[in-house]
């Protein structure tokens, strides 16, 4: 393992792709942990896997039709999020529909790729993003979706708090639960799909779920959970990125391990609900 | 606001749990609903509220007919509800935030002070005892009644309280100047109501 000197490290920081990566990490670490808090609050961890596979189907359709694959993935994820919203109120929850969606999406994606004659590895590479390979268009996409997430949180903070606390209490308080759930699931789907492009399919949790899980152990309300999630995401991901550069290792695993380590520490102060 | 039910039957799948129930509660009238476990009381109350939609018949609030599903949130705002299951939720929520959900925080705060739970305002709900939770939910309901809500539905509002607390809350409920339907097994609450309905096997009779 190569360890950089401080001078080499500062030289790396002068590079445009590295600066762009730091910028992308900062933007994503402020907004995406809020999505993680929504996912934890709604108890729909399965949504990540479902949306990753739906994104792959969108990419396959994009490649088949000659359209922007990332955009197709985002649109299809938004539609899939909206399609599952009517099922959110069922006692069984959304894990079943998400499992169904995941299986059908991957099967359909492979079928579409086979039809189009496109090499499947090419499609999978689009999902296997890397923070160091971030393009300007990725930064713009993550910034737009981050604004959407922050806007939703600021606009509907009270209603979201009630919905995450208890669906029926939210209903009885006059919250339009069905509309809010629909918006929430679409935003979650878009955010997961965009994060996949940034950090890679399997590492999306470093900016969404892991900080939220840690925040759930530390927070006493939606607002405090969101604050903790952002702190954990910013500190963990920036620290992970610095370690990535210093030790010349792949960024994805390093980010996840760093944020995961911080999350693990929060369990020392776990307060059972 | 008055409440009228005309031949209301409620279903769980193919099983009829409430059969052809009709009654009228005038504005300001207090009615207790009693009956054994599984007699259909909570299902009937949830149907009135709009949480249980598998029913036939008419539920009229102040003479206004049943609303379509899309407009249900307006109905929720016109009814203050104390659920039987005093939920501690899936996610942390502060007492103050629950009280604010009444949309009348000042009135809820006043009620919470009277019910001796306002000092818990900064605590998450999951750290409260069952009795404290019930008082907080009642304070929230009283706050809602200070706003748009003009009907109180309470499902066993004193079940988690000690004897002194039961009498205190029964009096608070009795003093409310709105139509009230309260499911209870508590004599202190029952004795302060204008009328008592009993449910057995899904059927209703006045006692």
Tab-separated table of N, CA and C in Angstrom, chain B residues 38-178:
chain	number	residue	atom	x	y	z
B	38	UNK	N	-63.778	-7.020	20.772
B	38	UNK	CA	-64.139	-7.563	19.463
B	38	UNK	C	-65.591	-7.341	19.084
B	39	UNK	N	-66.293	-6.473	19.825
B	39	UNK	CA	-67.707	-6.248	19.500
B	39	UNK	C	-67.886	-5.242	18.359
B	40	UNK	N	-66.806	-4.644	17.904
B	40	UNK	CA	-66.901	-3.746	16.748
B	40	UNK	C	-66.828	-2.267	17.080
B	41	UNK	N	-66.587	-1.926	18.339
B	41	UNK	CA	-66.593	-0.509	18.755
B	41	UNK	C	-65.516	0.305	18.025
B	42	UNK	N	-64.283	-0.212	18.081
B	42	UNK	CA	-63.178	0.553	17.479
B	42	UNK	C	-63.316	0.632	15.964
B	43	UNK	N	-63.785	-0.459	15.343
B	43	UNK	CA	-63.988	-0.439	13.886
B	43	UNK	C	-65.026	0.609	13.514
B	44	UNK	N	-66.105	0.678	14.325
B	44	UNK	CA	-67.149	1.681	14.049
B	44	UNK	C	-66.557	3.093	14.174
B	45	UNK	N	-65.767	3.299	15.224
B	45	UNK	CA	-65.191	4.640	15.423
B	45	UNK	C	-64.221	4.991	14.293
B	46	UNK	N	-63.431	4.011	13.867
B	46	UNK	CA	-62.477	4.261	12.784
B	46	UNK	C	-63.207	4.513	11.461
B	47	UNK	N	-64.392	3.914	11.311
B	47	UNK	CA	-65.187	4.161	10.098
B	47	UNK	C	-65.721	5.595	10.097
B	48	UNK	N	-66.173	6.045	11.280
B	48	UNK	CA	-66.667	7.426	11.385
B	48	UNK	C	-65.547	8.403	11.010
B	49	UNK	N	-64.363	8.083	11.487
B	49	UNK	CA	-63.215	8.959	11.235
B	49	UNK	C	-62.765	8.922	9.774
B	50	UNK	N	-62.920	7.749	9.150
B	50	UNK	CA	-62.472	7.612	7.757
B	50	UNK	C	-61.247	6.721	7.625
B	51	UNK	N	-60.761	6.179	8.754
B	51	UNK	CA	-59.599	5.287	8.688
B	51	UNK	C	-59.981	3.900	8.195
B	52	UNK	N	-61.230	3.497	8.450
B	52	UNK	CA	-61.715	2.206	7.969
B	52	UNK	C	-62.764	2.492	6.891
B	53	UNK	N	-62.468	2.067	5.669
B	53	UNK	CA	-63.332	2.453	4.538
B	53	UNK	C	-64.274	1.345	4.081
B	54	UNK	N	-64.108	0.136	4.649
B	54	UNK	CA	-64.964	-0.979	4.198
B	54	UNK	C	-66.275	-0.960	4.973
B	55	UNK	N	-67.163	-0.046	4.606
B	55	UNK	CA	-68.474	-0.001	5.263
B	55	UNK	C	-69.556	0.420	4.269
B	56	UNK	N	-70.788	0.054	4.631
B	56	UNK	CA	-71.961	0.510	3.874
B	56	UNK	C	-72.781	1.394	4.798
B	57	UNK	N	-73.682	2.162	4.231
B	57	UNK	CA	-74.527	3.047	5.025
B	57	UNK	C	-74.014	4.470	4.951
B	58	UNK	N	-74.653	5.335	5.726
B	58	UNK	CA	-74.300	6.763	5.660
B	58	UNK	C	-73.749	7.271	6.982
B	59	UNK	N	-72.660	8.001	6.904
B	59	UNK	CA	-72.096	8.676	8.077
B	59	UNK	C	-72.143	10.173	7.776
B	60	UNK	N	-72.968	10.885	8.540
B	60	UNK	CA	-73.167	12.319	8.262
B	60	UNK	C	-72.596	13.166	9.390
B	61	UNK	N	-71.697	14.055	9.025
B	61	UNK	CA	-71.155	15.010	9.986
B	61	UNK	C	-71.859	16.333	9.766
B	62	UNK	N	-72.618	16.762	10.788
B	62	UNK	CA	-73.402	17.990	10.695
B	62	UNK	C	-74.281	17.972	9.436
B	63	UNK	N	-74.863	16.813	9.178
B	63	UNK	CA	-75.778	16.662	8.050
B	63	UNK	C	-75.099	16.485	6.711
B	64	UNK	N	-73.757	16.573	6.701
B	64	UNK	CA	-73.027	16.478	5.439
B	64	UNK	C	-72.698	15.019	5.163
B	65	UNK	N	-72.984	14.586	3.946
B	65	UNK	CA	-72.829	13.182	3.600
B	65	UNK	C	-71.363	12.774	3.561
B	66	UNK	N	-71.173	11.478	3.473
B	66	UNK	CA	-69.844	10.883	3.422
B	66	UNK	C	-68.998	11.534	2.313
B	67	UNK	N	-67.693	11.589	2.555
B	67	UNK	CA	-66.807	12.249	1.589
B	67	UNK	C	-66.016	11.211	0.797
B	68	UNK	N	-65.666	11.552	-0.449
B	68	UNK	CA	-64.817	10.625	-1.200
B	68	UNK	C	-63.434	10.541	-0.570
B	69	UNK	N	-62.726	9.447	-0.900
B	69	UNK	CA	-61.426	9.170	-0.281
B	69	UNK	C	-60.446	10.343	-0.438
B	70	UNK	N	-60.503	10.984	-1.604
B	70	UNK	CA	-59.538	12.056	-1.890
B	70	UNK	C	-59.718	13.249	-0.956
B	71	UNK	N	-60.942	13.429	-0.420
B	71	UNK	CA	-61.199	14.595	0.435
B	71	UNK	C	-61.130	14.251	1.919
B	72	UNK	N	-60.631	13.063	2.222
B	72	UNK	CA	-60.668	12.603	3.606
B	72	UNK	C	-59.896	13.501	4.562
B	73	UNK	N	-58.802	14.118	4.079
B	73	UNK	CA	-58.008	14.915	5.016
B	73	UNK	C	-58.784	16.100	5.567
B	74	UNK	N	-59.823	16.550	4.827
B	74	UNK	CA	-60.693	17.597	5.374
B	74	UNK	C	-61.512	17.057	6.545
B	75	UNK	N	-61.963	15.799	6.398
B	75	UNK	CA	-62.718	15.178	7.488
B	75	UNK	C	-61.828	15.018	8.723
B	76	UNK	N	-60.570	14.610	8.488
B	76	UNK	CA	-59.660	14.419	9.620
B	76	UNK	C	-59.464	15.725	10.393
B	77	UNK	N	-59.511	16.836	9.693
B	77	UNK	CA	-59.312	18.115	10.374
B	77	UNK	C	-60.544	18.517	11.190
B	78	UNK	N	-61.701	17.962	10.824
B	78	UNK	CA	-62.920	18.362	11.533
B	78	UNK	C	-63.229	17.443	12.713
B	79	UNK	N	-62.402	16.415	12.907
B	79	UNK	CA	-62.606	15.495	14.034
B	79	UNK	C	-61.325	15.404	14.861
B	80	UNK	N	-61.471	15.563	16.178
B	80	UNK	CA	-60.335	15.319	17.073
B	80	UNK	C	-60.424	13.866	17.521
B	81	UNK	N	-59.303	13.157	17.418
B	81	UNK	CA	-59.326	11.711	17.646
B	81	UNK	C	-58.252	11.324	18.652
B	82	UNK	N	-58.660	10.540	19.637
B	82	UNK	CA	-57.699	9.925	20.563
B	82	UNK	C	-57.681	8.439	20.276
B	83	UNK	N	-56.603	7.921	19.675
B	83	UNK	CA	-56.587	6.505	19.315
B	83	UNK	C	-56.454	5.595	20.533
B	84	UNK	N	-56.949	4.368	20.388
B	84	UNK	CA	-56.830	3.377	21.470
B	84	UNK	C	-55.367	3.016	21.682
B	85	UNK	N	-54.688	2.798	20.539
B	85	UNK	CA	-53.274	2.441	20.594
B	85	UNK	C	-52.484	3.747	20.674
B	86	UNK	N	-52.055	4.103	21.885
B	86	UNK	CA	-51.303	5.360	22.047
B	86	UNK	C	-49.905	5.113	21.517
B	87	UNK	N	-49.773	5.268	20.216
B	87	UNK	CA	-48.541	4.845	19.549
B	87	UNK	C	-47.313	5.627	20.016
B	88	UNK	N	-46.185	4.920	20.086
B	88	UNK	CA	-44.922	5.621	20.317
B	88	UNK	C	-44.179	5.789	18.998
B	89	UNK	N	-44.813	5.321	17.901
B	89	UNK	CA	-44.300	5.620	16.569
B	89	UNK	C	-43.099	4.798	16.138
B	90	UNK	N	-42.782	4.939	14.845
B	90	UNK	CA	-41.631	4.252	14.262
B	90	UNK	C	-40.391	5.136	14.305
B	91	UNK	N	-40.598	6.419	14.551
B	91	UNK	CA	-39.523	7.394	14.426
B	91	UNK	C	-39.703	8.412	15.550
B	92	UNK	N	-38.611	8.984	16.075
B	92	UNK	CA	-38.766	9.891	17.206
B	92	UNK	C	-39.606	11.124	16.881
B	93	UNK	N	-40.455	11.488	17.824
B	93	UNK	CA	-41.241	12.722	17.703
B	93	UNK	C	-41.320	13.321	19.104
B	94	UNK	N	-41.127	14.619	19.203
B	94	UNK	CA	-41.186	15.267	20.509
B	94	UNK	C	-42.636	15.514	20.908
B	95	UNK	N	-42.877	15.565	22.209
B	95	UNK	CA	-44.220	15.879	22.720
B	95	UNK	C	-44.709	17.196	22.115
B	96	UNK	N	-43.816	18.187	22.084
B	96	UNK	CA	-44.180	19.509	21.538
B	96	UNK	C	-44.623	19.399	20.075
B	97	UNK	N	-43.936	18.538	19.299
B	97	UNK	CA	-44.285	18.383	17.882
B	97	UNK	C	-45.657	17.723	17.726
B	98	UNK	N	-45.955	16.745	18.593
B	98	UNK	CA	-47.282	16.113	18.520
B	98	UNK	C	-48.363	17.130	18.872
B	99	UNK	N	-48.091	17.930	19.896
B	99	UNK	CA	-49.082	18.945	20.294
B	99	UNK	C	-49.282	19.967	19.169
B	100	UNK	N	-48.188	20.295	18.479
B	100	UNK	CA	-48.276	21.264	17.375
B	100	UNK	C	-49.089	20.711	16.214
B	101	UNK	N	-49.198	19.378	16.106
B	101	UNK	CA	-49.963	18.789	15.007
B	101	UNK	C	-51.454	19.076	15.145
B	102	UNK	N	-51.862	19.600	16.307
B	102	UNK	CA	-53.269	20.012	16.476
B	102	UNK	C	-53.567	21.269	15.671
B	103	UNK	N	-52.529	21.938	15.189
B	103	UNK	CA	-52.614	23.223	14.477
B	103	UNK	C	-53.056	24.366	15.396
B	104	UNK	N	-53.173	24.075	16.686
B	104	UNK	CA	-53.532	25.094	17.684
B	104	UNK	C	-52.610	24.899	18.877
B	105	UNK	N	-51.324	25.223	18.690
B	105	UNK	CA	-50.338	24.894	19.718
B	105	UNK	C	-50.645	25.600	21.031
B	106	UNK	N	-51.133	26.844	20.966
B	106	UNK	CA	-51.397	27.588	22.206
B	106	UNK	C	-52.459	26.875	23.033
B	107	UNK	N	-53.527	26.433	22.356
B	107	UNK	CA	-54.602	25.725	23.066
B	107	UNK	C	-54.115	24.373	23.576
B	108	UNK	N	-53.321	23.685	22.763
B	108	UNK	CA	-52.775	22.394	23.193
B	108	UNK	C	-51.848	22.574	24.387
B	109	UNK	N	-51.076	23.666	24.347
B	109	UNK	CA	-50.146	23.924	25.453
B	109	UNK	C	-50.918	24.175	26.752
B	110	UNK	N	-51.985	24.945	26.609
B	110	UNK	CA	-52.823	25.248	27.784
B	110	UNK	C	-53.394	23.956	28.376
B	111	UNK	N	-53.902	23.102	27.467
B	111	UNK	CA	-54.466	21.815	27.911
B	111	UNK	C	-53.388	20.938	28.538
B	112	UNK	N	-52.197	20.961	27.923
B	112	UNK	CA	-51.095	20.135	28.449
B	112	UNK	C	-50.668	20.620	29.831
B	113	UNK	N	-50.710	21.954	30.019
B	113	UNK	CA	-50.376	22.487	31.354
B	113	UNK	C	-51.410	22.018	32.373
B	114	UNK	N	-52.698	22.072	31.958
B	114	UNK	CA	-53.760	21.648	32.867
B	114	UNK	C	-53.657	20.150	33.176
B	115	UNK	N	-53.231	19.385	32.167
B	115	UNK	CA	-53.122	17.932	32.352
B	115	UNK	C	-51.755	17.520	32.900
B	116	UNK	N	-50.951	18.551	33.229
B	116	UNK	CA	-49.672	18.302	33.894
B	116	UNK	C	-48.669	17.536	33.021
B	117	UNK	N	-48.642	17.815	31.718
B	117	UNK	CA	-47.656	17.163	30.850
B	117	UNK	C	-46.844	18.163	30.019
B	118	UNK	N	-47.107	19.457	30.178
B	118	UNK	CA	-46.380	20.433	29.353
B	118	UNK	C	-44.880	20.427	29.672
B	119	UNK	N	-44.548	20.069	30.932
B	119	UNK	CA	-43.116	20.027	31.299
B	119	UNK	C	-42.376	18.927	30.548
B	120	UNK	N	-43.131	18.046	29.857
B	120	UNK	CA	-42.505	16.972	29.067
B	120	UNK	C	-42.319	17.375	27.603
B	121	UNK	N	-42.593	18.645	27.277
B	121	UNK	CA	-42.681	19.074	25.872
B	121	UNK	C	-41.448	18.735	25.045
B	122	UNK	N	-40.277	18.779	25.661
B	122	UNK	CA	-39.043	18.552	24.891
B	122	UNK	C	-38.633	17.085	24.861
B	123	UNK	N	-39.473	16.214	25.441
B	123	UNK	CA	-39.098	14.792	25.478
B	123	UNK	C	-39.675	14.036	24.292
B	124	UNK	N	-38.934	13.046	23.769
B	124	UNK	CA	-39.508	12.190	22.710
B	124	UNK	C	-40.648	11.351	23.288
B	125	UNK	N	-41.651	11.097	22.469
B	125	UNK	CA	-42.844	10.380	22.952
B	125	UNK	C	-42.518	8.992	23.480
B	126	UNK	N	-41.492	8.353	22.881
B	126	UNK	CA	-41.229	6.976	23.290
B	126	UNK	C	-40.630	6.866	24.691
B	127	UNK	N	-40.325	8.012	25.294
B	127	UNK	CA	-39.784	7.955	26.656
B	127	UNK	C	-40.882	8.164	27.709
B	128	UNK	N	-42.138	8.349	27.267
B	128	UNK	CA	-43.228	8.609	28.216
B	128	UNK	C	-43.887	7.309	28.670
B	129	UNK	N	-44.535	7.372	29.831
B	129	UNK	CA	-45.329	6.230	30.296
B	129	UNK	C	-46.660	6.219	29.546
B	130	UNK	N	-47.404	5.128	29.662
B	130	UNK	CA	-48.708	5.026	28.991
B	130	UNK	C	-49.665	6.120	29.430
B	131	UNK	N	-49.685	6.411	30.735
B	131	UNK	CA	-50.580	7.446	31.259
B	131	UNK	C	-50.192	8.829	30.757
B	132	UNK	N	-48.899	9.107	30.737
B	132	UNK	CA	-48.436	10.409	30.222
B	132	UNK	C	-48.789	10.565	28.747
B	133	UNK	N	-48.614	9.464	27.988
B	133	UNK	CA	-48.956	9.501	26.558
B	133	UNK	C	-50.426	9.833	26.374
B	134	UNK	N	-51.272	9.199	27.189
B	134	UNK	CA	-52.705	9.421	27.045
B	134	UNK	C	-53.067	10.885	27.339
B	135	UNK	N	-52.413	11.456	28.334
B	135	UNK	CA	-52.660	12.870	28.650
B	135	UNK	C	-52.186	13.776	27.502
B	136	UNK	N	-51.046	13.417	26.905
B	136	UNK	CA	-50.534	14.230	25.785
B	136	UNK	C	-51.498	14.158	24.600
B	137	UNK	N	-51.992	12.944	24.300
B	137	UNK	CA	-52.930	12.803	23.177
B	137	UNK	C	-54.241	13.555	23.462
B	138	UNK	N	-54.659	13.581	24.732
B	138	UNK	CA	-55.866	14.340	25.064
B	138	UNK	C	-55.613	15.841	24.891
B	139	UNK	N	-54.433	16.303	25.313
B	139	UNK	CA	-54.100	17.720	25.141
B	139	UNK	C	-54.104	18.096	23.663
B	140	UNK	N	-53.589	17.185	22.838
B	140	UNK	CA	-53.586	17.421	21.386
B	140	UNK	C	-55.019	17.515	20.870
B	141	UNK	N	-55.882	16.598	21.334
B	141	UNK	CA	-57.280	16.591	20.888
B	141	UNK	C	-57.985	17.884	21.309
B	142	UNK	N	-57.714	18.339	22.527
B	142	UNK	CA	-58.344	19.587	22.998
B	142	UNK	C	-57.862	20.766	22.149
B	143	UNK	N	-56.595	20.734	21.773
B	143	UNK	CA	-56.068	21.771	20.880
B	143	UNK	C	-56.807	21.763	19.550
B	144	UNK	N	-57.037	20.570	19.000
B	144	UNK	CA	-57.752	20.474	17.715
B	144	UNK	C	-59.167	21.031	17.849
B	145	UNK	N	-59.798	20.784	19.011
B	145	UNK	CA	-61.169	21.276	19.222
B	145	UNK	C	-61.218	22.797	19.314
B	146	UNK	N	-60.084	23.408	19.639
B	146	UNK	CA	-60.038	24.880	19.662
B	146	UNK	C	-59.937	25.441	18.248
B	147	UNK	N	-59.647	24.563	17.283
B	147	UNK	CA	-59.535	25.005	15.893
B	147	UNK	C	-60.722	24.551	15.060
B	148	UNK	N	-60.420	23.816	13.978
B	148	UNK	CA	-61.481	23.416	13.048
B	148	UNK	C	-62.331	22.269	13.569
B	149	UNK	N	-61.768	21.409	14.426
B	149	UNK	CA	-62.484	20.193	14.850
B	149	UNK	C	-63.643	20.527	15.784
B	150	UNK	N	-64.793	19.872	15.542
B	150	UNK	CA	-65.966	20.137	16.369
B	150	UNK	C	-66.596	18.838	16.878
B	151	UNK	N	-65.872	17.743	16.740
B	151	UNK	CA	-66.363	16.447	17.214
B	151	UNK	C	-65.172	15.705	17.810
B	152	UNK	N	-65.374	15.096	18.992
B	152	UNK	CA	-64.291	14.327	19.608
B	152	UNK	C	-64.636	12.840	19.577
B	153	UNK	N	-63.717	12.043	19.040
B	153	UNK	CA	-63.825	10.588	19.104
B	153	UNK	C	-62.667	10.105	19.967
B	154	UNK	N	-62.982	9.434	21.063
B	154	UNK	CA	-61.925	8.977	21.972
B	154	UNK	C	-62.099	7.485	22.214
B	155	UNK	N	-61.020	6.731	21.957
B	155	UNK	CA	-61.074	5.276	22.092
B	155	UNK	C	-60.317	4.884	23.371
B	156	UNK	N	-61.059	4.579	24.390
B	156	UNK	CA	-60.521	4.206	25.711
B	156	UNK	C	-59.482	5.224	26.203
B	157	UNK	N	-59.920	6.459	26.426
B	157	UNK	CA	-58.966	7.533	26.756
B	157	UNK	C	-58.396	7.459	28.167
B	158	UNK	N	-58.949	6.591	29.018
B	158	UNK	CA	-58.432	6.533	30.399
B	158	UNK	C	-57.841	5.161	30.728
B	159	UNK	N	-57.657	4.328	29.706
B	159	UNK	CA	-57.268	2.933	29.948
B	159	UNK	C	-55.922	2.796	30.654
B	160	UNK	N	-55.002	3.738	30.418
B	160	UNK	CA	-53.650	3.599	30.986
B	160	UNK	C	-53.464	4.428	32.251
B	161	UNK	N	-54.571	5.009	32.772
B	161	UNK	CA	-54.433	5.937	33.908
B	161	UNK	C	-54.745	5.257	35.246
B	162	UNK	N	-54.214	5.837	36.326
B	162	UNK	CA	-54.570	5.339	37.658
B	162	UNK	C	-55.962	5.860	38.018
B	163	UNK	N	-56.511	5.419	39.182
B	163	UNK	CA	-57.895	5.782	39.527
B	163	UNK	C	-58.099	7.294	39.597
B	164	UNK	N	-57.137	7.988	40.247
B	164	UNK	CA	-57.244	9.446	40.359
B	164	UNK	C	-57.226	10.098	38.992
B	165	UNK	N	-56.347	9.598	38.131
B	165	UNK	CA	-56.215	10.129	36.770
B	165	UNK	C	-57.483	9.873	35.956
B	166	UNK	N	-58.106	8.713	36.167
B	166	UNK	CA	-59.334	8.387	35.418
B	166	UNK	C	-60.437	9.394	35.742
B	167	UNK	N	-60.599	9.699	37.032
B	167	UNK	CA	-61.653	10.647	37.426
B	167	UNK	C	-61.335	12.042	36.884
B	168	UNK	N	-60.056	12.419	36.928
B	168	UNK	CA	-59.649	13.747	36.453
B	168	UNK	C	-59.917	13.895	34.950
B	169	UNK	N	-59.500	12.882	34.183
B	169	UNK	CA	-59.672	12.958	32.727
B	169	UNK	C	-61.161	12.860	32.362
B	170	UNK	N	-61.906	12.037	33.109
B	170	UNK	CA	-63.356	11.925	32.852
B	170	UNK	C	-64.014	13.291	32.990
B	171	UNK	N	-63.577	14.065	33.981
B	171	UNK	CA	-64.161	15.393	34.183
B	171	UNK	C	-63.747	16.349	33.068
B	172	UNK	N	-62.478	16.256	32.646
B	172	UNK	CA	-62.003	17.095	31.528
B	172	UNK	C	-62.840	16.812	30.282
B	173	UNK	N	-63.084	15.529	30.009
B	173	UNK	CA	-63.900	15.158	28.844
B	173	UNK	C	-65.323	15.681	29.002
B	174	UNK	N	-65.878	15.549	30.204
B	174	UNK	CA	-67.264	15.977	30.434
B	174	UNK	C	-67.431	17.483	30.257
B	175	UNK	N	-66.361	18.227	30.512
B	175	UNK	CA	-66.437	19.698	30.407
B	175	UNK	C	-66.319	20.208	28.968
B	176	UNK	N	-65.969	19.323	28.033
B	176	UNK	CA	-65.791	19.782	26.650
B	176	UNK	C	-67.148	20.111	26.027
B	177	UNK	N	-67.275	21.264	25.385
B	177	UNK	CA	-68.587	21.685	24.883
B	177	UNK	C	-68.885	21.201	23.462
B	178	UNK	N	-68.383	20.033	23.104
B	178	UNK	CA	-68.578	19.529	21.733
B	178	UNK	C	-69.187	18.132	21.780
